[in-house]
């Protein structure tokens, strides 16, 4: 489905009925990264999964897209869909966006799931690297970035070539300007560590134990600062843990949803 949000066309999935779950994909992916969760959870929940601005089938805009810009798009989409407060499940950059969303629209949240993400911002070196990559993507397209990122998305032990091709497909649909905008936005995101202790939401943190991009120790660290946190580390899974190990991921998410149902 497509709709106009903040003046741009946003593609999204909205399936099922019940407590609304908002799945926010990472960089430079699309809502297809959640396809195994949409299938599993839409029988019992209302599942909403947008393509973020500049990703998948959603329109791109020029310039940096901050985590706050994405959060505003998400809130406007939820408003339009009249979902009421959601449980936000954010993967990696989707987690950075979740922190911005929690600061800006706490009344729209009833729970938080942070998947393979981190609270800290970029070091000056990392931010400079992102700006250089943004320039390169604008000049040369997304392919070189896709080539360098694909091997880091799945567990180092993964030998599933079909899955590797699927991940490549998910990334290749992003537009150069959308990818550049996300890189520039991530480079300027704030450190969300001080927010962790203020989160008044039941929170689940999930990581794969073989994540080459954001080590699972980041989830461990964050879980110690969040008042009501549950930590799940999935064995033999990489950065794209929900896609690579959907059964394990879905089982743990479902258990947490069921255990904390009264609290949401
Ligand atoms: C992601 O998966 O969203 C990115 O790897 C996050 C990042 O580059 O920091």
Short mmCIF file of C-alpha atoms and ligand atoms in Angstrom, two decimals:
data_model
loop_
_atom_site.label_atom_id
_atom_site.label_comp_id
_atom_site.label_asym_id
_atom_site.label_seq_id
_atom_site.Cartn_x
_atom_site.Cartn_y
_atom_site.Cartn_z
CA UNK A 1 0.00 0.00 0.00
CA UNK A 2 1.08 3.59 -0.53
CA UNK A 3 0.11 6.87 1.05
CA UNK A 4 1.35 10.45 1.16
CA UNK A 5 3.06 11.38 4.42
CA UNK A 6 4.70 14.76 5.02
CA UNK A 7 4.50 15.41 1.25
CA UNK A 8 6.16 12.18 0.10
CA UNK A 9 4.92 8.78 -1.03
CA UNK A 10 5.49 6.12 1.60
CA UNK A 11 4.94 2.41 0.94
CA UNK A 12 3.82 0.25 3.83
CA UNK A 13 2.30 -3.03 4.91
CA UNK A 14 -0.69 -3.02 7.28
CA UNK A 15 -2.01 -6.50 8.00
CA UNK A 16 -4.02 -8.19 10.71
CA UNK A 17 -5.88 -7.01 13.77
CA UNK A 18 -5.08 -6.58 17.44
CA UNK A 19 -2.33 -4.83 19.38
CA UNK A 20 -0.39 -2.78 16.80
CA UNK A 21 3.23 -3.76 16.15
CA UNK A 22 5.29 -1.23 14.18
CA UNK A 23 8.33 -2.84 12.51
CA UNK A 24 11.04 -0.34 11.51
CA UNK A 25 13.76 -1.71 9.24
CA UNK A 26 17.47 -0.92 9.29
CA UNK A 27 19.88 0.58 6.77
CA UNK A 28 19.85 0.31 3.77
CA UNK A 29 17.03 -2.20 3.78
CA UNK A 30 13.28 -2.19 3.27
CA UNK A 31 10.15 -3.59 4.92
CA UNK A 32 10.91 -6.85 3.12
CA UNK A 33 13.44 -7.49 5.90
CA UNK A 34 10.44 -8.16 8.17
CA UNK A 35 8.57 -10.47 5.81
CA UNK A 36 8.97 -13.46 8.14
CA UNK A 37 7.58 -11.44 11.04
CA UNK A 38 4.66 -10.08 8.99
CA UNK A 39 3.70 -13.66 8.09
CA UNK A 40 4.01 -14.88 11.68
CA UNK A 41 2.44 -12.05 13.65
CA UNK A 42 -0.33 -10.71 11.37
CA UNK A 43 -2.59 -13.61 12.42
CA UNK A 44 -2.74 -12.27 15.99
CA UNK A 45 -1.60 -8.64 15.86
CA UNK A 46 -1.96 -5.62 13.63
CA UNK A 47 1.40 -5.50 11.86
CA UNK A 48 2.57 -2.25 10.30
CA UNK A 49 5.84 -2.15 8.39
CA UNK A 50 6.76 0.92 6.33
CA UNK A 51 9.57 1.43 3.87
CA UNK A 52 11.41 4.38 5.38
CA UNK A 53 11.82 7.52 3.28
CA UNK A 54 14.29 6.82 0.43
CA UNK A 55 14.24 3.04 1.02
CA UNK A 56 12.37 0.24 -0.76
CA UNK A 57 9.36 1.63 -2.61
CA UNK A 58 9.17 4.92 -0.69
CA UNK A 59 10.11 8.21 -2.26
CA UNK A 60 13.48 9.82 -1.53
CA UNK A 61 14.13 13.44 -0.63
CA UNK A 62 17.30 15.45 -1.04
CA UNK A 63 19.76 15.97 1.84
CA UNK A 64 20.26 14.49 5.30
CA UNK A 65 17.33 12.59 6.79
CA UNK A 66 17.70 12.76 10.55
CA UNK A 67 16.39 10.12 12.93
CA UNK A 68 13.84 12.78 13.97
CA UNK A 69 12.68 13.13 10.33
CA UNK A 70 12.05 9.39 10.12
CA UNK A 71 10.30 9.45 13.51
CA UNK A 72 8.00 12.23 12.27
CA UNK A 73 7.14 10.18 9.17
CA UNK A 74 6.31 7.19 11.37
CA UNK A 75 4.13 9.21 13.73
CA UNK A 76 2.25 10.76 10.78
CA UNK A 77 1.68 7.29 9.32
CA UNK A 78 0.35 5.96 12.64
CA UNK A 79 -1.87 9.00 12.94
CA UNK A 80 -3.26 8.42 9.46
CA UNK A 81 -3.83 4.72 10.17
CA UNK A 82 -5.42 5.54 13.55
CA UNK A 83 -3.45 2.81 15.29
CA UNK A 84 -3.21 4.31 18.77
CA UNK A 85 -0.03 3.54 20.73
CA UNK A 86 2.18 0.81 19.23
CA UNK A 87 4.90 -1.59 20.24
CA UNK A 88 7.82 -0.36 18.13
CA UNK A 89 10.29 -2.98 16.93
CA UNK A 90 13.36 -1.25 15.50
CA UNK A 91 16.29 -2.98 13.85
CA UNK A 92 19.70 -1.23 13.92
CA UNK A 93 19.03 2.19 12.32
CA UNK A 94 15.39 1.41 13.13
CA UNK A 95 16.54 1.34 16.76
CA UNK A 96 18.23 4.76 16.42
CA UNK A 97 14.89 5.99 15.05
CA UNK A 98 13.09 4.32 17.96
CA UNK A 99 15.11 6.41 20.42
CA UNK A 100 14.14 9.61 18.55
CA UNK A 101 10.52 8.44 18.44
CA UNK A 102 10.52 7.74 22.21
CA UNK A 103 11.83 11.25 22.90
CA UNK A 104 9.35 12.95 20.58
CA UNK A 105 6.18 10.85 20.80
CA UNK A 106 6.17 8.87 24.05
CA UNK A 107 2.36 8.87 24.03
CA UNK A 108 2.44 6.78 20.83
CA UNK A 109 4.46 3.98 22.45
CA UNK A 110 3.36 1.06 24.60
CA UNK A 111 6.48 -1.06 24.33
CA UNK A 112 9.89 -1.19 22.69
CA UNK A 113 11.89 -3.92 21.01
CA UNK A 114 15.48 -2.98 20.18
CA UNK A 115 17.03 -5.37 17.68
CA UNK A 116 20.78 -5.41 16.96
CA UNK A 117 21.17 -1.74 17.71
CA UNK A 118 23.10 0.63 19.95
CA UNK A 119 22.40 3.77 21.96
CA UNK A 120 25.72 5.56 21.42
CA UNK A 121 26.21 7.98 18.54
CA UNK A 122 29.01 7.94 15.97
CA UNK A 123 32.61 8.82 16.80
CA UNK A 124 33.93 11.76 14.72
CA UNK A 125 35.85 9.23 12.58
CA UNK A 126 32.78 7.08 11.98
CA UNK A 127 30.70 10.16 11.12
CA UNK A 128 33.35 11.32 8.63
CA UNK A 129 33.37 7.84 7.09
CA UNK A 130 29.58 8.00 6.65
CA UNK A 131 29.81 11.39 4.94
CA UNK A 132 32.45 10.04 2.53
CA UNK A 133 30.29 7.00 1.78
CA UNK A 134 27.29 9.27 1.16
CA UNK A 135 29.32 11.17 -1.45
CA UNK A 136 30.40 7.94 -3.11
CA UNK A 137 26.85 6.56 -3.21
CA UNK A 138 25.59 9.79 -4.78
CA UNK A 139 28.25 9.57 -7.49
CA UNK A 140 28.39 5.84 -8.11
CA UNK A 141 25.07 4.42 -6.91
CA UNK A 142 24.32 1.93 -4.12
CA UNK A 143 26.06 -1.14 -5.55
CA UNK A 144 29.50 -0.72 -3.95
CA UNK A 145 27.91 -0.14 -0.56
CA UNK A 146 25.68 -3.18 -1.03
CA UNK A 147 28.71 -5.30 -1.99
CA UNK A 148 30.61 -4.27 1.14
CA UNK A 149 27.64 -4.63 3.52
CA UNK A 150 26.05 -7.89 2.39
CA UNK A 151 28.77 -10.15 3.87
CA UNK A 152 28.38 -8.42 7.25
CA UNK A 153 24.61 -8.86 7.45
CA UNK A 154 24.48 -12.59 8.13
CA UNK A 155 26.39 -14.81 10.52
CA UNK A 156 29.96 -15.52 9.41
CA UNK A 157 29.03 -19.21 9.44
CA UNK A 158 26.08 -18.77 7.13
CA UNK A 159 26.39 -20.65 3.85
CA UNK A 160 22.87 -19.97 2.65
CA UNK A 161 23.48 -18.45 -0.79
CA UNK A 162 19.78 -17.98 -1.47
CA UNK A 163 19.49 -15.85 1.66
CA UNK A 164 22.56 -13.83 0.64
CA UNK A 165 20.84 -13.08 -2.68
CA UNK A 166 17.64 -12.09 -0.86
CA UNK A 167 19.56 -9.67 1.37
CA UNK A 168 21.25 -8.19 -1.70
CA UNK A 169 17.81 -7.70 -3.26
CA UNK A 170 16.48 -5.95 -0.14
CA UNK A 171 19.37 -3.49 -0.21
CA UNK A 172 19.49 -2.88 -3.92
CA UNK A 173 15.99 -1.38 -3.97
CA UNK A 174 17.14 1.65 -1.95
CA UNK A 175 17.69 4.86 -3.87
CA UNK A 176 21.13 6.55 -3.89
CA UNK A 177 19.73 9.80 -2.52
CA UNK A 178 17.80 7.88 0.16
CA UNK A 179 20.91 5.96 1.20
CA UNK A 180 23.03 9.13 1.24
CA UNK A 181 20.34 10.90 3.31
CA UNK A 182 20.29 8.08 5.86
CA UNK A 183 24.10 8.08 6.14
CA UNK A 184 24.18 11.84 6.73
CA UNK A 185 21.33 11.54 9.24
CA UNK A 186 22.99 8.71 11.18
CA UNK A 187 26.25 10.69 11.27
CA UNK A 188 24.55 13.48 13.19
CA UNK A 189 22.37 11.44 15.53
CA UNK A 190 22.76 12.17 19.23
CA UNK A 191 23.95 9.79 21.91
CA UNK A 192 20.78 8.17 23.29
CA UNK A 193 22.55 6.57 26.28
CA UNK A 194 21.20 9.19 28.74
CA UNK A 195 17.64 8.25 27.65
CA UNK A 196 17.95 4.60 28.60
CA UNK A 197 17.42 5.16 32.31
CA UNK A 198 14.38 7.31 31.57
CA UNK A 199 12.55 4.71 29.47
CA UNK A 200 9.35 3.84 31.24
CA UNK A 201 8.48 1.15 28.74
CA UNK A 202 8.73 -2.56 28.92
CA UNK A 203 11.67 -3.24 26.57
CA UNK A 204 13.02 -6.33 24.85
CA UNK A 205 16.55 -6.34 23.43
CA UNK A 206 17.49 -8.96 20.84
CA UNK A 207 20.83 -9.55 19.12
CA UNK A 208 22.55 -12.34 17.26
CA UNK A 209 25.74 -13.61 18.91
CA UNK A 210 27.64 -13.35 15.61
CA UNK A 211 26.78 -9.78 14.63
CA UNK A 212 29.68 -8.28 12.65
CA UNK A 213 28.21 -4.77 12.52
CA UNK A 214 26.89 -4.10 16.03
CA UNK A 215 28.24 -6.59 18.60
CA UNK A 216 25.65 -8.17 20.89
CA UNK A 217 27.53 -6.62 23.83
CA UNK A 218 25.80 -3.33 22.91
CA UNK A 219 22.44 -4.95 23.72
CA UNK A 220 23.90 -6.36 26.92
CA UNK A 221 25.14 -2.90 27.95
CA UNK A 222 21.84 -1.18 27.16
CA UNK A 223 19.82 -3.80 29.03
CA UNK A 224 21.66 -2.91 32.26
CA UNK A 225 20.52 0.73 32.04
CA UNK A 226 16.87 0.11 31.14
CA UNK A 227 14.56 -0.38 34.11
CA UNK A 228 12.27 -3.01 32.64
CA UNK A 229 14.46 -4.86 30.14
CA UNK A 230 14.63 -8.41 28.89
CA UNK A 231 17.68 -9.51 26.91
CA UNK A 232 17.72 -12.28 24.31
CA UNK A 233 20.90 -13.31 22.48
CA UNK A 234 20.23 -15.67 19.59
CA UNK A 235 23.00 -18.17 18.85
CA UNK A 236 24.56 -18.51 15.38
CA UNK A 237 22.84 -15.38 14.06
CA UNK A 238 24.29 -12.23 12.54
CA UNK A 239 23.17 -8.60 12.24
CA UNK A 240 19.98 -9.38 10.32
CA UNK A 241 18.89 -11.69 13.11
CA UNK A 242 15.11 -11.56 12.46
CA UNK A 243 15.63 -12.49 8.82
CA UNK A 244 18.34 -15.06 9.37
CA UNK A 245 16.83 -16.87 12.36
CA UNK A 246 13.10 -16.10 12.08
CA UNK A 247 11.89 -19.05 14.14
CA UNK A 248 14.15 -18.26 17.10
CA UNK A 249 13.46 -14.54 16.78
CA UNK A 250 9.69 -14.91 16.48
CA UNK A 251 9.50 -17.35 19.37
CA UNK A 252 11.32 -14.97 21.70
CA UNK A 253 9.34 -11.94 20.55
CA UNK A 254 6.06 -13.83 20.98
CA UNK A 255 7.06 -14.99 24.48
CA UNK A 256 7.88 -11.43 25.51
CA UNK A 257 4.67 -10.06 23.99
CA UNK A 258 2.64 -12.70 25.82
CA UNK A 259 4.47 -12.19 29.15
CA UNK A 260 4.14 -8.41 29.05
CA UNK A 261 0.64 -8.28 27.50
CA UNK A 262 -0.93 -6.79 30.61
CA UNK A 263 1.69 -4.05 30.75
CA UNK A 264 1.20 -2.74 27.19
C1 LIG B 1 21.82 -0.83 10.04
O1 LIG B 1 21.79 -2.06 9.90
O2 LIG B 1 20.78 -0.17 10.16
C2 LIG B 1 23.15 -0.14 10.00
O3 LIG B 1 24.17 -1.06 9.93
C3 LIG B 1 23.32 0.77 11.17
C4 LIG B 1 24.59 1.57 11.10
O4 LIG B 1 25.20 1.68 10.03
O5 LIG B 1 24.98 2.12 12.14
#
